[in-house]
């Protein structure tokens, strides 16, 4: 079984400087105030390494990769 | 069967266990705090985690400015609300009950504490009172838990949800006071509750709380409140997180969840706000958006900046007249902001705005520059 992995962002922690959107424009764009808008759905396999990198480089550790069922309800 | 006007007295609780959850499910009870979520599903989520540690939060924050029904219910039938709370405590094996009541709802708090003093020792001992700050988001589930735990009434990230880890880190049921009253009636009578509490606001002859029978239409409720004459333009169903409907189109829609949903509406917190023809819907919308933006807890960027920007754009249209750029921004930003906060405050505000843009499309597309008239 392949795991469906999603990007999630902690909206309270995120301070919106948008580093993640620079690293991963394929999946993250910024709204008019500089906060990330994440593409819906699982992270495509070939983008996983970049997503991992964006998670590690987020200065406030707001970005995470979660198993798909753990997204907000 | 009326609830508001029946005498309110302490009487021993019926014996209750897991079968009460089945009865609640059979009765189709959904939350009256705004979200309309299945009460039985919530109780099951708590009971299976409880291990004697669960906490019941009686949500009487009633932060919606136009809503009065929770206050009136707590003032008139405090024992009925407490019945529901202590039934929940028994069925969910709770060790603590917290009365979370709006700090400005003086009569409601006094009535609830007076009634509490009449309850048996075993119930009083586990119960405490925490005032809810008079802010819109203070009544949100996670904010209530945060306030009770740490004295800060702002929402926190979920998960963990309150039913997983809430007050004292224990599985927690946060339940609206009217929902709890319904639980008590189900337990005492074995019947489905047939009425709900509605706050009539705006351009009706007699604003205030009414109790309506199932099947009562929006028009019927307006007539119960003394009518709105022929001068009503639209009705806001469900409070500030609700949706507008043209008065004529909405008149015959029954105030129940299924019927409302078919028309893209929801009962929400039970406010029916009638907008008179003499009021400008664009200015009304701008005023409400300004209020909701100011009630953001300012923790999440898209909510704090997004709602402020939306309110600003509405205000510009209200004060300086329609301009295509702001209309385009409103459409884009409502989509951008939705679903991007730790709580549902931005979602509720955006739903309200989207319905304004739809129902008042004409007014928004050619609004004259006539300044922002503040609304009552
Ligand atoms: C911003 C916001 C404010 C809320 N304010 C209240 C409130 O004042 N009172 C209330 O009962 N529920 C309020 N709610 C809903 C609660 O989160 C929760 O759904 C409710 O108390 C659960 O009880 P119920 O299932 O019986 O409705 C609010 C929700 C949000 C997102
Ligand atoms: S890098 Fe982190 S803090 Fe910066 S915008 Fe992205 S998620 Fe937010
Ligand atoms: S979404 Fe808005 S109201 Fe909710 S926690 Fe974030 S900033 Fe506060």
PDB file of C-alpha atoms and ligand atoms in Angstrom, chain B residues 137 155 296-300 303 341-343 345-346, ligand 3:
ATOM      1  CA  UNK B 137     -14.530  33.362  19.214  1.00  0.00           C
ATOM      2  CA  UNK B 155      -8.809  28.781  19.728  1.00  0.00           C
ATOM      3  CA  UNK B 296     -10.427  37.454  14.774  1.00  0.00           C
ATOM      4  CA  UNK B 297      -8.139  36.235  17.530  1.00  0.00           C
ATOM      5  CA  UNK B 298      -5.269  37.460  15.343  1.00  0.00           C
ATOM      6  CA  UNK B 299      -3.326  34.210  15.521  1.00  0.00           C
ATOM      7  CA  UNK B 300      -3.575  33.063  11.915  1.00  0.00           C
ATOM      8  CA  UNK B 303      -7.865  35.150   9.115  1.00  0.00           C
ATOM      9  CA  UNK B 341      -7.505  29.265   9.993  1.00  0.00           C
ATOM     10  CA  UNK B 342      -7.007  27.169  13.096  1.00  0.00           C
ATOM     11  CA  UNK B 343     -10.744  27.521  13.752  1.00  0.00           C
ATOM     12  CA  UNK B 345     -14.072  31.815  12.198  1.00  0.00           C
ATOM     13  CA  UNK B 346     -12.809  32.816   8.732  1.00  0.00           C
TER      14      UNK B 346
HETATM   15  S1  LIG C   3      -8.808  31.321  12.433  1.00  0.00           S
HETATM   16 FE1  LIG C   3      -8.949  33.450  13.185  1.00  0.00          FE
HETATM   17  S2  LIG C   3     -10.249  33.339  14.994  1.00  0.00           S
HETATM   18 FE2  LIG C   3      -9.612  31.236  14.519  1.00  0.00          FE
HETATM   19  S3  LIG C   3      -7.768  30.916  15.743  1.00  0.00           S
HETATM   20 FE3  LIG C   3      -7.051  31.672  13.766  1.00  0.00          FE
HETATM   21  S4  LIG C   3      -6.925  33.897  13.998  1.00  0.00           S
HETATM   22 FE4  LIG C   3      -8.146  33.131  15.714  1.00  0.00          FE
END
